[in-house]
CSV table of C-alpha atoms in Angstrom, one decimal:
chain,number,residue,atom,x,y,z
A,1,UNK,CA,45.4,47.0,33.8
A,2,UNK,CA,43.6,49.7,35.7
A,3,UNK,CA,45.6,51.8,38.2
A,4,UNK,CA,44.4,52.3,41.8
A,5,UNK,CA,45.2,55.6,43.6
A,6,UNK,CA,48.5,54.4,45.1
A,7,UNK,CA,49.8,53.1,41.7
A,8,UNK,CA,48.6,56.3,40.1
A,9,UNK,CA,50.4,58.6,42.6
A,10,UNK,CA,53.6,56.6,42.2
A,11,UNK,CA,53.7,57.4,38.5
A,12,UNK,CA,54.1,61.1,39.5
A,13,UNK,CA,56.9,60.3,41.9
A,14,UNK,CA,58.8,57.8,39.9
A,15,UNK,CA,59.2,59.4,36.4
A,16,UNK,CA,62.7,60.4,35.5
A,17,UNK,CA,62.5,62.9,32.7
A,18,UNK,CA,59.0,64.0,31.7
A,19,UNK,CA,55.3,63.6,32.3
A,20,UNK,CA,52.9,65.1,29.8
A,21,UNK,CA,49.1,65.1,29.3
A,22,UNK,CA,46.7,65.5,26.4
A,23,UNK,CA,43.3,66.9,27.5
A,24,UNK,CA,40.5,66.6,25.1
A,25,UNK,CA,37.2,67.4,26.9
A,26,UNK,CA,35.5,70.8,27.2
A,27,UNK,CA,34.4,70.0,30.8
A,28,UNK,CA,35.5,67.8,33.6
A,29,UNK,CA,33.6,67.0,36.8
A,30,UNK,CA,36.4,66.4,39.2
A,31,UNK,CA,35.2,66.2,42.8
A,32,UNK,CA,38.1,68.2,44.2
A,33,UNK,CA,37.1,71.2,42.0
A,34,UNK,CA,33.3,71.2,42.7
A,35,UNK,CA,33.4,74.0,45.4
A,36,UNK,CA,35.8,76.2,43.5
A,37,UNK,CA,34.0,75.8,40.2
A,38,UNK,CA,30.7,76.7,41.9
A,39,UNK,CA,32.3,79.9,43.3
A,40,UNK,CA,33.7,80.7,39.9
A,41,UNK,CA,30.3,80.4,38.4
A,42,UNK,CA,29.0,82.7,41.1
A,43,UNK,CA,31.5,85.3,40.0
A,44,UNK,CA,34.1,84.8,42.7
A,45,UNK,CA,37.7,84.3,42.0
A,46,UNK,CA,39.3,81.9,44.5
A,47,UNK,CA,42.1,83.5,46.5
A,48,UNK,CA,44.2,80.4,46.3
A,49,UNK,CA,44.1,77.3,44.2
A,50,UNK,CA,42.5,74.2,45.8
A,51,UNK,CA,45.4,72.0,44.9
A,52,UNK,CA,48.6,73.4,46.4
A,53,UNK,CA,50.1,69.9,46.7
A,54,UNK,CA,49.9,69.6,42.9
A,55,UNK,CA,51.7,72.9,42.4
A,56,UNK,CA,54.3,71.9,45.0
A,57,UNK,CA,54.9,68.7,43.1
A,58,UNK,CA,55.4,70.7,39.8
A,59,UNK,CA,57.9,73.0,41.5
A,60,UNK,CA,59.8,70.1,43.0
A,61,UNK,CA,60.0,68.2,39.8
A,62,UNK,CA,61.0,71.2,37.6
A,63,UNK,CA,63.6,72.3,40.2
A,64,UNK,CA,65.2,68.9,39.9
A,65,UNK,CA,65.3,69.1,36.1
A,66,UNK,CA,62.2,67.0,35.3
A,67,UNK,CA,59.6,68.4,32.9
A,68,UNK,CA,55.8,68.5,33.3
A,69,UNK,CA,53.4,69.7,30.6
A,70,UNK,CA,50.0,69.4,28.9
A,71,UNK,CA,48.1,70.5,25.9
A,72,UNK,CA,44.4,71.1,26.1
A,73,UNK,CA,42.4,70.8,22.9
A,74,UNK,CA,39.6,73.4,22.9
A,75,UNK,CA,37.0,75.1,20.7
A,76,UNK,CA,35.4,78.5,21.1
A,77,UNK,CA,33.3,79.7,22.7
A,78,UNK,CA,35.1,78.3,25.7
A,79,UNK,CA,33.0,76.4,28.2
A,80,UNK,CA,32.6,77.8,31.7
A,81,UNK,CA,34.8,75.0,32.9
A,82,UNK,CA,37.6,75.9,30.5
A,83,UNK,CA,37.5,79.5,31.6
A,84,UNK,CA,37.7,78.2,35.2
A,85,UNK,CA,40.5,75.8,34.3
A,86,UNK,CA,42.6,78.4,32.6
A,87,UNK,CA,42.8,80.3,35.9
A,88,UNK,CA,44.2,77.3,37.6
A,89,UNK,CA,46.5,76.5,34.7
A,90,UNK,CA,48.1,79.9,35.3
A,91,UNK,CA,49.2,78.6,38.7
A,92,UNK,CA,50.6,75.5,37.1
A,93,UNK,CA,52.6,77.6,34.6
A,94,UNK,CA,53.9,79.7,37.5
A,95,UNK,CA,55.0,76.5,39.2
A,96,UNK,CA,56.9,75.4,36.1
A,97,UNK,CA,54.5,73.3,34.0
A,98,UNK,CA,54.4,73.9,30.3
A,99,UNK,CA,50.6,74.4,29.7
A,100,UNK,CA,49.6,74.8,26.1
A,101,UNK,CA,46.3,75.2,24.2
A,102,UNK,CA,45.4,73.8,20.8
A,103,UNK,CA,42.3,75.7,19.5
A,104,UNK,CA,40.5,73.7,16.8
A,105,UNK,CA,37.6,76.1,16.3
A,106,UNK,CA,38.6,77.2,12.8
A,107,UNK,CA,40.6,74.2,11.8
A,108,UNK,CA,40.6,70.4,11.7
A,109,UNK,CA,41.6,68.7,14.9
A,110,UNK,CA,45.0,67.0,14.2
A,111,UNK,CA,44.3,64.5,16.9
A,112,UNK,CA,40.6,63.5,16.5
A,113,UNK,CA,41.1,59.8,17.5
A,114,UNK,CA,42.9,60.4,20.8
A,115,UNK,CA,41.3,60.4,24.2
A,116,UNK,CA,42.8,62.0,27.3
A,117,UNK,CA,46.1,60.3,28.2
A,118,UNK,CA,49.3,60.8,30.2
A,119,UNK,CA,52.7,59.8,29.0
A,120,UNK,CA,55.5,59.2,31.5
A,121,UNK,CA,59.1,59.2,30.2
A,122,UNK,CA,58.0,58.7,26.6
A,123,UNK,CA,57.2,55.1,27.4
A,124,UNK,CA,54.4,54.6,29.9
A,125,UNK,CA,50.9,55.5,28.7
A,126,UNK,CA,47.9,55.9,31.0
A,127,UNK,CA,44.6,56.3,29.3
A,128,UNK,CA,42.1,58.5,31.2
A,129,UNK,CA,38.5,57.3,31.0
A,130,UNK,CA,35.6,59.7,31.7
A,131,UNK,CA,31.8,59.4,31.5
A,132,UNK,CA,29.9,61.5,29.0
A,133,UNK,CA,29.6,64.3,31.7
A,134,UNK,CA,33.4,64.4,32.3
A,135,UNK,CA,33.4,62.5,35.5
A,136,UNK,CA,36.6,60.4,36.0
A,137,UNK,CA,35.8,56.6,35.6
A,138,UNK,CA,39.2,54.9,35.5
A,139,UNK,CA,42.9,55.1,34.6
A,140,UNK,CA,44.2,52.4,32.4
A,141,UNK,CA,47.8,51.4,31.9
A,142,UNK,CA,48.1,51.0,28.1
A,143,UNK,CA,50.1,47.9,27.2
A,144,UNK,CA,50.5,48.5,23.4
A,145,UNK,CA,53.0,50.5,21.4
A,146,UNK,CA,53.6,53.9,22.8
A,147,UNK,CA,54.8,55.4,19.5
A,148,UNK,CA,51.3,56.7,18.4
A,149,UNK,CA,51.1,58.6,21.7
A,150,UNK,CA,54.6,60.0,21.3
A,151,UNK,CA,53.6,61.2,17.8
A,152,UNK,CA,50.4,62.7,19.2
A,153,UNK,CA,52.5,64.6,21.8
A,154,UNK,CA,54.8,65.9,19.0
A,155,UNK,CA,51.8,67.0,17.0
A,156,UNK,CA,50.1,68.6,19.9
A,157,UNK,CA,53.2,70.6,20.9
A,158,UNK,CA,53.8,71.7,17.4
A,159,UNK,CA,50.2,72.8,16.7
A,160,UNK,CA,49.5,74.5,20.1
A,161,UNK,CA,50.5,77.7,21.8
A,162,UNK,CA,51.5,78.6,25.4
A,163,UNK,CA,48.6,79.3,27.6
A,164,UNK,CA,49.7,82.9,28.2
A,165,UNK,CA,49.7,83.5,24.4
A,166,UNK,CA,46.4,81.9,23.9
A,167,UNK,CA,44.7,83.9,26.6
A,168,UNK,CA,45.8,87.1,24.9
A,169,UNK,CA,44.0,86.0,21.7
A,170,UNK,CA,40.7,85.8,23.6
A,171,UNK,CA,40.4,89.5,24.0
A,172,UNK,CA,40.4,90.1,20.3
């Protein structure tokens, strides 16, 4: 089953304990980011994030004891998009999201068969579909066994490092 915008938004309001995402692409072409990404490429650093509503949602959920997190699988050199995204991830971290990075440059990817997905309360899986350029195509409610996704989350968390720690390694 594919989720429309209303059903998708409800997932972020209705979860009880945790929402978590695995990101696997080096570049996403998300319409809401187009202007800020162009400014970033031109050397500007946006004064404020484009998505204050998202950061407010994170703050609200974490203040009520619910957890939000993600792991982004990357390789170096980082794409322009990833360098851009890391700036915005810093706002998510400040709002309370656990953002982590799994760098597979010099090692085997422990999750090679997984696409982007969200997991809500360890039970509801939403697969994120993108075209080859990273444009969002659809969101699909996965109707199979969630255990492989829970295992992927455990592996990603164990093998990754917090964003702030990862960014420090980039200067070396």
